[in-house]
């Protein structure tokens, strides 16, 4: 459920969007500290392992920056060509990675060097990294799998 609440000029301009995913069998909620060194926080593959989830089974990922002062950078890496996408996650904000509702993280991302990205180029998400900007930041990682 995503909800925005704002009133402009006396009018409610908020919105609410709900989406349900069935078949969830595992949820992991983890609190950790992002440091000034790049750290892998999630990895995905064909089999479960120590700190690794089955890419095809992931249905939801949320990463929240719990810090009230500093931002962190999140880097998402693909499997085949090692494409990367990096996004800033400011203080108090959350980032939701939208997995495919039937295929998980398979064919869900690509990165380019200035060329237009197209759906035919999509690859599997393989890793997520975090890097604090100016000081360590507490983050929450939440993942749901089938």
Short mmCIF file of N, CA and C in Angstrom, two decimals:
data_model
loop_
_atom_site.label_atom_id
_atom_site.label_comp_id
_atom_site.label_asym_id
_atom_site.label_seq_id
_atom_site.Cartn_x
_atom_site.Cartn_y
_atom_site.Cartn_z
N UNK A 1 0.85 -1.16 0.00
CA UNK A 1 0.00 0.00 0.00
C UNK A 1 0.90 1.23 0.00
N UNK A 2 0.69 2.12 -0.95
CA UNK A 2 1.42 3.37 -1.02
C UNK A 2 0.40 4.49 -0.87
N UNK A 3 0.69 5.39 0.04
CA UNK A 3 -0.24 6.48 0.30
C UNK A 3 0.50 7.81 0.37
N UNK A 4 0.00 8.79 -0.40
CA UNK A 4 0.50 10.16 -0.32
C UNK A 4 -0.59 11.01 0.31
N UNK A 5 -0.19 11.86 1.25
CA UNK A 5 -1.15 12.74 1.90
C UNK A 5 -0.70 14.18 1.79
N UNK A 6 -1.44 14.99 1.04
CA UNK A 6 -1.11 16.40 0.90
C UNK A 6 -2.39 17.19 0.63
N UNK A 7 -2.46 18.37 1.23
CA UNK A 7 -3.58 19.28 1.01
C UNK A 7 -3.01 20.55 0.41
N UNK A 8 -3.53 20.93 -0.76
CA UNK A 8 -3.10 22.15 -1.45
C UNK A 8 -4.32 23.04 -1.66
N UNK A 9 -4.23 24.27 -1.17
CA UNK A 9 -5.35 25.20 -1.35
C UNK A 9 -6.64 24.67 -0.80
N UNK A 10 -6.57 23.92 0.29
CA UNK A 10 -7.77 23.37 0.91
C UNK A 10 -8.31 22.12 0.24
N UNK A 11 -7.66 21.66 -0.82
CA UNK A 11 -8.12 20.45 -1.52
C UNK A 11 -7.21 19.28 -1.21
N UNK A 12 -7.81 18.13 -0.95
CA UNK A 12 -7.05 16.91 -0.71
C UNK A 12 -6.48 16.42 -2.04
N UNK A 13 -5.17 16.42 -2.14
CA UNK A 13 -4.50 15.96 -3.35
C UNK A 13 -3.78 14.63 -3.11
N UNK A 14 -4.15 13.95 -2.04
CA UNK A 14 -3.52 12.68 -1.71
C UNK A 14 -3.96 11.57 -2.65
N UNK A 15 -3.25 10.46 -2.55
CA UNK A 15 -3.57 9.29 -3.36
C UNK A 15 -3.25 8.03 -2.58
N UNK A 16 -3.94 6.96 -2.92
CA UNK A 16 -3.72 5.67 -2.29
C UNK A 16 -3.73 4.61 -3.38
N UNK A 17 -2.71 3.76 -3.38
CA UNK A 17 -2.63 2.65 -4.33
C UNK A 17 -2.33 1.38 -3.56
N UNK A 18 -3.13 0.37 -3.77
CA UNK A 18 -2.92 -0.92 -3.10
C UNK A 18 -2.67 -1.99 -4.13
N UNK A 19 -1.78 -2.90 -3.79
CA UNK A 19 -1.46 -4.02 -4.67
C UNK A 19 -1.16 -5.22 -3.78
N UNK A 20 -1.75 -6.35 -4.09
CA UNK A 20 -1.55 -7.55 -3.27
C UNK A 20 -0.80 -8.60 -4.07
N UNK A 21 0.12 -9.27 -3.40
CA UNK A 21 0.86 -10.36 -4.00
C UNK A 21 0.52 -11.62 -3.20
N UNK A 22 0.10 -12.66 -3.90
CA UNK A 22 -0.24 -13.92 -3.23
C UNK A 22 0.95 -14.86 -3.24
N UNK A 23 0.91 -15.84 -2.37
CA UNK A 23 1.91 -16.90 -2.36
C UNK A 23 3.18 -16.57 -1.60
N UNK A 24 3.22 -15.47 -0.85
CA UNK A 24 4.41 -15.13 -0.08
C UNK A 24 4.60 -16.18 1.02
N UNK A 25 5.82 -16.74 1.08
CA UNK A 25 6.13 -17.77 2.08
C UNK A 25 7.26 -17.37 3.00
N UNK A 26 7.98 -16.30 2.65
CA UNK A 26 9.13 -15.91 3.46
C UNK A 26 9.28 -14.39 3.44
N UNK A 27 9.45 -13.81 4.61
CA UNK A 27 9.71 -12.38 4.73
C UNK A 27 10.93 -12.20 5.62
N UNK A 28 11.85 -11.36 5.18
CA UNK A 28 13.03 -11.04 5.98
C UNK A 28 13.06 -9.53 6.16
N UNK A 29 13.15 -9.11 7.41
CA UNK A 29 13.29 -7.70 7.75
C UNK A 29 14.59 -7.56 8.52
N UNK A 30 15.48 -6.73 7.99
CA UNK A 30 16.81 -6.62 8.57
C UNK A 30 17.18 -5.16 8.77
N UNK A 31 17.66 -4.84 9.95
CA UNK A 31 18.20 -3.53 10.23
C UNK A 31 19.71 -3.64 10.20
N UNK A 32 20.35 -2.69 9.52
CA UNK A 32 21.80 -2.72 9.42
C UNK A 32 22.33 -1.30 9.28
N UNK A 33 23.64 -1.16 9.37
CA UNK A 33 24.26 0.15 9.23
C UNK A 33 25.03 0.22 7.92
N UNK A 34 24.68 1.21 7.10
CA UNK A 34 25.44 1.49 5.88
C UNK A 34 26.66 2.29 6.29
N UNK A 35 27.82 1.88 5.80
CA UNK A 35 29.07 2.53 6.18
C UNK A 35 29.63 3.34 5.00
N UNK A 36 30.79 3.90 5.20
CA UNK A 36 31.44 4.68 4.16
C UNK A 36 32.19 3.79 3.16
N UNK A 37 32.05 2.48 3.31
CA UNK A 37 32.58 1.51 2.34
C UNK A 37 31.41 0.82 1.65
N UNK A 38 31.55 0.59 0.35
CA UNK A 38 30.51 -0.10 -0.41
C UNK A 38 30.33 -1.51 0.13
N UNK A 39 29.08 -1.86 0.48
CA UNK A 39 28.77 -3.17 1.07
C UNK A 39 27.62 -3.81 0.31
N UNK A 40 27.79 -5.08 -0.03
CA UNK A 40 26.70 -5.84 -0.64
C UNK A 40 25.67 -6.17 0.44
N UNK A 41 24.40 -5.81 0.20
CA UNK A 41 23.37 -6.08 1.19
C UNK A 41 22.40 -7.17 0.75
N UNK A 42 22.31 -7.44 -0.56
CA UNK A 42 21.45 -8.50 -1.07
C UNK A 42 22.11 -9.14 -2.28
N UNK A 43 21.92 -10.45 -2.43
CA UNK A 43 22.36 -11.13 -3.65
C UNK A 43 21.30 -12.13 -4.06
N UNK A 44 21.24 -12.39 -5.37
CA UNK A 44 20.20 -13.24 -5.92
C UNK A 44 20.80 -14.19 -6.94
N UNK A 45 20.25 -15.40 -7.01
CA UNK A 45 20.75 -16.39 -7.94
C UNK A 45 19.71 -17.47 -8.16
N UNK A 46 20.17 -18.62 -8.66
CA UNK A 46 19.27 -19.73 -8.96
C UNK A 46 18.95 -20.58 -7.74
N UNK A 47 19.75 -20.46 -6.68
CA UNK A 47 19.55 -21.25 -5.47
C UNK A 47 19.74 -20.38 -4.24
N UNK A 48 19.08 -20.78 -3.16
CA UNK A 48 19.27 -20.08 -1.89
C UNK A 48 20.62 -20.46 -1.31
N UNK A 49 21.20 -19.52 -0.63
CA UNK A 49 22.46 -19.76 0.03
C UNK A 49 22.66 -18.72 1.12
N UNK A 50 23.81 -18.69 1.69
CA UNK A 50 24.11 -17.74 2.75
C UNK A 50 23.97 -16.32 2.21
N UNK A 51 22.93 -15.63 2.67
CA UNK A 51 22.69 -14.26 2.23
C UNK A 51 22.18 -14.13 0.81
N UNK A 52 21.81 -15.23 0.18
CA UNK A 52 21.34 -15.19 -1.21
C UNK A 52 19.92 -15.72 -1.31
N UNK A 53 19.13 -15.05 -2.15
CA UNK A 53 17.74 -15.43 -2.39
C UNK A 53 17.60 -15.93 -3.81
N UNK A 54 16.59 -16.76 -4.06
CA UNK A 54 16.30 -17.22 -5.41
C UNK A 54 15.66 -16.07 -6.17
N UNK A 55 16.31 -15.63 -7.23
CA UNK A 55 15.87 -14.45 -7.98
C UNK A 55 14.43 -14.59 -8.48
N UNK A 56 14.07 -15.75 -8.97
CA UNK A 56 12.73 -15.96 -9.53
C UNK A 56 11.63 -15.94 -8.47
N UNK A 57 12.01 -16.07 -7.18
CA UNK A 57 11.01 -16.12 -6.11
C UNK A 57 10.78 -14.78 -5.41
N UNK A 58 11.61 -13.81 -5.67
CA UNK A 58 11.48 -12.51 -5.00
C UNK A 58 10.29 -11.76 -5.59
N UNK A 59 9.45 -11.22 -4.72
CA UNK A 59 8.29 -10.46 -5.17
C UNK A 59 8.30 -9.01 -4.71
N UNK A 60 9.11 -8.69 -3.70
CA UNK A 60 9.06 -7.32 -3.15
C UNK A 60 10.36 -7.04 -2.41
N UNK A 61 10.94 -5.85 -2.69
CA UNK A 61 12.12 -5.39 -1.95
C UNK A 61 11.89 -3.93 -1.57
N UNK A 62 12.08 -3.62 -0.30
CA UNK A 62 12.03 -2.23 0.15
C UNK A 62 13.28 -1.95 0.97
N UNK A 63 13.93 -0.83 0.69
CA UNK A 63 15.09 -0.38 1.46
C UNK A 63 14.76 1.02 1.96
N UNK A 64 14.84 1.22 3.27
CA UNK A 64 14.52 2.50 3.89
C UNK A 64 15.74 3.06 4.59
N UNK A 65 16.03 4.33 4.35
CA UNK A 65 17.11 5.03 5.03
C UNK A 65 16.52 5.60 6.33
N UNK A 66 16.92 5.05 7.46
CA UNK A 66 16.38 5.45 8.75
C UNK A 66 17.09 6.67 9.33
N UNK A 67 18.13 7.14 8.67
CA UNK A 67 18.89 8.28 9.18
C UNK A 67 18.08 9.57 9.04
N UNK A 68 18.29 10.51 9.96
CA UNK A 68 17.56 11.78 9.91
C UNK A 68 18.41 12.93 9.39
N UNK A 69 19.63 12.61 8.90
CA UNK A 69 20.53 13.67 8.43
C UNK A 69 21.14 13.37 7.06
N UNK A 70 21.61 12.16 6.84
CA UNK A 70 22.43 11.83 5.67
C UNK A 70 21.74 10.88 4.70
N UNK A 71 22.22 10.92 3.45
CA UNK A 71 21.70 10.00 2.44
C UNK A 71 22.65 8.82 2.24
N UNK A 72 22.15 7.80 1.55
CA UNK A 72 22.96 6.67 1.12
C UNK A 72 22.78 6.52 -0.38
N UNK A 73 23.68 5.78 -1.01
CA UNK A 73 23.56 5.43 -2.43
C UNK A 73 23.30 3.94 -2.53
N UNK A 74 22.32 3.57 -3.33
CA UNK A 74 22.01 2.16 -3.59
C UNK A 74 22.45 1.83 -5.01
N UNK A 75 23.17 0.73 -5.17
CA UNK A 75 23.61 0.29 -6.49
C UNK A 75 23.00 -1.07 -6.78
N UNK A 76 22.33 -1.18 -7.92
CA UNK A 76 21.69 -2.41 -8.37
C UNK A 76 22.49 -2.93 -9.56
N UNK A 77 22.89 -4.20 -9.49
CA UNK A 77 23.76 -4.78 -10.52
C UNK A 77 23.06 -5.96 -11.20
N UNK A 78 23.23 -6.06 -12.53
CA UNK A 78 22.62 -7.16 -13.28
C UNK A 78 23.58 -8.34 -13.40
N UNK A 79 23.05 -9.47 -13.81
CA UNK A 79 23.83 -10.71 -13.86
C UNK A 79 24.76 -10.81 -15.06
N UNK A 80 24.24 -10.65 -16.26
CA UNK A 80 24.98 -10.98 -17.47
C UNK A 80 26.06 -9.98 -17.83
N UNK A 81 25.71 -8.71 -17.96
CA UNK A 81 26.67 -7.73 -18.43
C UNK A 81 27.20 -6.83 -17.32
N UNK A 82 26.84 -7.14 -16.08
CA UNK A 82 27.26 -6.34 -14.93
C UNK A 82 26.84 -4.88 -15.05
N UNK A 83 25.71 -4.62 -15.71
CA UNK A 83 25.17 -3.26 -15.75
C UNK A 83 24.84 -2.84 -14.33
N UNK A 84 24.97 -1.54 -14.07
CA UNK A 84 24.66 -1.02 -12.75
C UNK A 84 23.79 0.22 -12.86
N UNK A 85 22.92 0.36 -11.87
CA UNK A 85 22.10 1.55 -11.70
C UNK A 85 22.32 2.01 -10.27
N UNK A 86 22.64 3.29 -10.08
CA UNK A 86 22.86 3.82 -8.74
C UNK A 86 21.83 4.92 -8.48
N UNK A 87 21.19 4.88 -7.31
CA UNK A 87 20.21 5.90 -6.94
C UNK A 87 20.51 6.43 -5.54
N UNK A 88 20.22 7.69 -5.35
CA UNK A 88 20.37 8.33 -4.05
C UNK A 88 19.11 8.06 -3.23
N UNK A 89 19.29 7.64 -1.98
CA UNK A 89 18.18 7.43 -1.06
C UNK A 89 18.38 8.39 0.10
N UNK A 90 17.62 9.48 0.09
CA UNK A 90 17.81 10.55 1.07
C UNK A 90 17.29 10.13 2.44
N UNK A 91 17.63 10.93 3.43
CA UNK A 91 17.23 10.67 4.82
C UNK A 91 15.72 10.42 4.91
N UNK A 92 15.35 9.37 5.63
CA UNK A 92 13.95 9.06 5.88
C UNK A 92 13.18 8.50 4.72
N UNK A 93 13.79 8.32 3.56
CA UNK A 93 13.05 7.86 2.39
C UNK A 93 13.20 6.36 2.17
N UNK A 94 12.28 5.82 1.38
CA UNK A 94 12.29 4.40 1.03
C UNK A 94 12.39 4.23 -0.48
N UNK A 95 13.03 3.13 -0.88
CA UNK A 95 13.12 2.75 -2.29
C UNK A 95 12.49 1.38 -2.41
N UNK A 96 11.55 1.24 -3.35
CA UNK A 96 10.90 -0.05 -3.60
C UNK A 96 11.36 -0.55 -4.96
N UNK A 97 11.94 -1.76 -4.98
CA UNK A 97 12.30 -2.39 -6.25
C UNK A 97 11.15 -3.29 -6.64
N UNK A 98 10.55 -3.01 -7.77
CA UNK A 98 9.36 -3.75 -8.20
C UNK A 98 9.74 -5.01 -8.95
N UNK A 99 9.61 -6.13 -8.28
CA UNK A 99 9.85 -7.41 -8.92
C UNK A 99 8.67 -7.76 -9.82
N UNK A 100 8.90 -8.64 -10.77
CA UNK A 100 7.84 -9.14 -11.64
C UNK A 100 6.91 -10.02 -10.80
N UNK A 101 5.61 -9.89 -10.98
CA UNK A 101 4.66 -10.62 -10.14
C UNK A 101 4.68 -12.13 -10.36
N UNK A 102 5.24 -12.59 -11.48
CA UNK A 102 5.33 -14.03 -11.69
C UNK A 102 6.76 -14.52 -11.88
N UNK A 103 7.68 -13.63 -12.26
CA UNK A 103 9.05 -14.05 -12.54
C UNK A 103 10.10 -13.50 -11.59
N UNK A 104 9.66 -12.78 -10.55
CA UNK A 104 10.61 -12.26 -9.58
C UNK A 104 11.54 -11.23 -10.18
N UNK A 105 12.84 -11.42 -10.00
CA UNK A 105 13.85 -10.46 -10.45
C UNK A 105 14.42 -10.78 -11.83
N UNK A 106 13.85 -11.80 -12.48
CA UNK A 106 14.30 -12.23 -13.80
C UNK A 106 13.86 -11.19 -14.83
N UNK A 107 14.80 -10.71 -15.63
CA UNK A 107 14.53 -9.74 -16.70
C UNK A 107 13.83 -8.47 -16.19
N UNK A 108 14.41 -7.85 -15.15
CA UNK A 108 13.77 -6.66 -14.58
C UNK A 108 14.63 -5.40 -14.61
N UNK A 109 15.89 -5.47 -15.08
CA UNK A 109 16.71 -4.26 -15.08
C UNK A 109 17.77 -4.27 -16.16
N UNK A 110 18.19 -3.09 -16.52
CA UNK A 110 19.34 -2.91 -17.38
C UNK A 110 19.90 -1.51 -17.13
N UNK A 111 21.12 -1.31 -17.51
CA UNK A 111 21.74 0.01 -17.42
C UNK A 111 22.41 0.29 -18.74
N UNK A 112 22.52 1.56 -19.09
CA UNK A 112 23.16 1.90 -20.35
C UNK A 112 24.16 3.02 -20.13
N UNK A 113 24.98 3.25 -21.12
CA UNK A 113 25.97 4.32 -21.06
C UNK A 113 25.56 5.48 -21.96
N UNK A 114 24.30 5.82 -21.93
CA UNK A 114 23.80 6.92 -22.74
C UNK A 114 22.90 6.46 -23.87
N UNK A 115 22.90 5.16 -24.15
CA UNK A 115 22.00 4.63 -25.17
C UNK A 115 20.63 4.39 -24.55
N UNK A 116 19.62 4.32 -25.37
CA UNK A 116 18.28 4.08 -24.88
C UNK A 116 18.13 2.62 -24.45
N UNK A 117 17.67 2.42 -23.21
CA UNK A 117 17.42 1.07 -22.72
C UNK A 117 16.09 0.57 -23.29
N UNK A 118 16.05 -0.68 -23.70
CA UNK A 118 14.83 -1.28 -24.24
C UNK A 118 14.54 -2.58 -23.51
N UNK A 119 13.27 -2.98 -23.52
CA UNK A 119 12.84 -4.17 -22.80
C UNK A 119 13.60 -5.42 -23.22
N UNK A 120 14.02 -5.49 -24.48
CA UNK A 120 14.75 -6.67 -24.96
C UNK A 120 16.11 -6.82 -24.26
N UNK A 121 16.60 -5.74 -23.65
CA UNK A 121 17.90 -5.76 -22.98
C UNK A 121 17.82 -6.09 -21.49
N UNK A 122 16.63 -6.32 -20.97
CA UNK A 122 16.48 -6.54 -19.54
C UNK A 122 17.20 -7.80 -19.08
N UNK A 123 17.83 -7.70 -17.92
CA UNK A 123 18.56 -8.81 -17.31
C UNK A 123 18.05 -9.03 -15.89
N UNK A 124 18.59 -10.06 -15.27
CA UNK A 124 18.21 -10.37 -13.89
C UNK A 124 18.98 -9.48 -12.92
N UNK A 125 18.32 -9.03 -11.87
CA UNK A 125 19.01 -8.34 -10.79
C UNK A 125 19.83 -9.36 -10.03
N UNK A 126 21.12 -9.09 -9.81
CA UNK A 126 21.97 -10.07 -9.12
C UNK A 126 22.44 -9.60 -7.75
N UNK A 127 22.64 -8.28 -7.57
CA UNK A 127 23.19 -7.79 -6.31
C UNK A 127 22.68 -6.38 -6.02
N UNK A 128 22.62 -6.06 -4.74
CA UNK A 128 22.31 -4.70 -4.30
C UNK A 128 23.39 -4.30 -3.30
N UNK A 129 23.94 -3.10 -3.49
CA UNK A 129 24.99 -2.57 -2.62
C UNK A 129 24.52 -1.26 -2.01
N UNK A 130 25.10 -0.91 -0.85
CA UNK A 130 24.79 0.37 -0.21
C UNK A 130 26.10 1.05 0.18
N UNK A 131 26.08 2.39 0.12
CA UNK A 131 27.22 3.20 0.51
C UNK A 131 26.70 4.46 1.19
N UNK A 132 27.11 4.70 2.43
CA UNK A 132 26.73 5.93 3.12
C UNK A 132 27.53 7.09 2.54
N UNK A 133 26.93 8.28 2.58
CA UNK A 133 27.57 9.45 1.97
C UNK A 133 28.60 10.10 2.88
N UNK A 134 28.18 10.66 4.01
CA UNK A 134 29.10 11.41 4.86
C UNK A 134 29.29 10.81 6.25
N UNK A 135 28.38 9.95 6.64
CA UNK A 135 28.45 9.29 7.95
C UNK A 135 27.64 8.01 7.87
N UNK A 136 27.95 7.02 8.73
CA UNK A 136 27.16 5.79 8.73
C UNK A 136 25.67 6.08 8.94
N UNK A 137 24.82 5.31 8.27
CA UNK A 137 23.37 5.47 8.34
C UNK A 137 22.72 4.12 8.62
N UNK A 138 21.74 4.10 9.50
CA UNK A 138 20.96 2.89 9.70
C UNK A 138 19.97 2.75 8.56
N UNK A 139 19.84 1.54 8.05
CA UNK A 139 18.87 1.26 6.99
C UNK A 139 18.05 0.04 7.38
N UNK A 140 16.88 -0.08 6.77
CA UNK A 140 16.04 -1.27 6.94
C UNK A 140 15.89 -1.91 5.58
N UNK A 141 16.12 -3.21 5.51
CA UNK A 141 15.96 -3.98 4.28
C UNK A 141 14.82 -4.97 4.51
N UNK A 142 13.84 -4.95 3.62
CA UNK A 142 12.66 -5.80 3.74
C UNK A 142 12.48 -6.52 2.42
N UNK A 143 12.38 -7.84 2.46
CA UNK A 143 12.25 -8.63 1.23
C UNK A 143 11.21 -9.72 1.45
N UNK A 144 10.35 -9.93 0.44
CA UNK A 144 9.33 -10.98 0.51
C UNK A 144 9.50 -11.90 -0.69
N UNK A 145 9.45 -13.22 -0.43
CA UNK A 145 9.63 -14.23 -1.48
C UNK A 145 8.55 -15.29 -1.43
N UNK A 146 8.38 -15.97 -2.56
CA UNK A 146 7.43 -17.08 -2.62
C UNK A 146 8.15 -18.36 -2.34
#
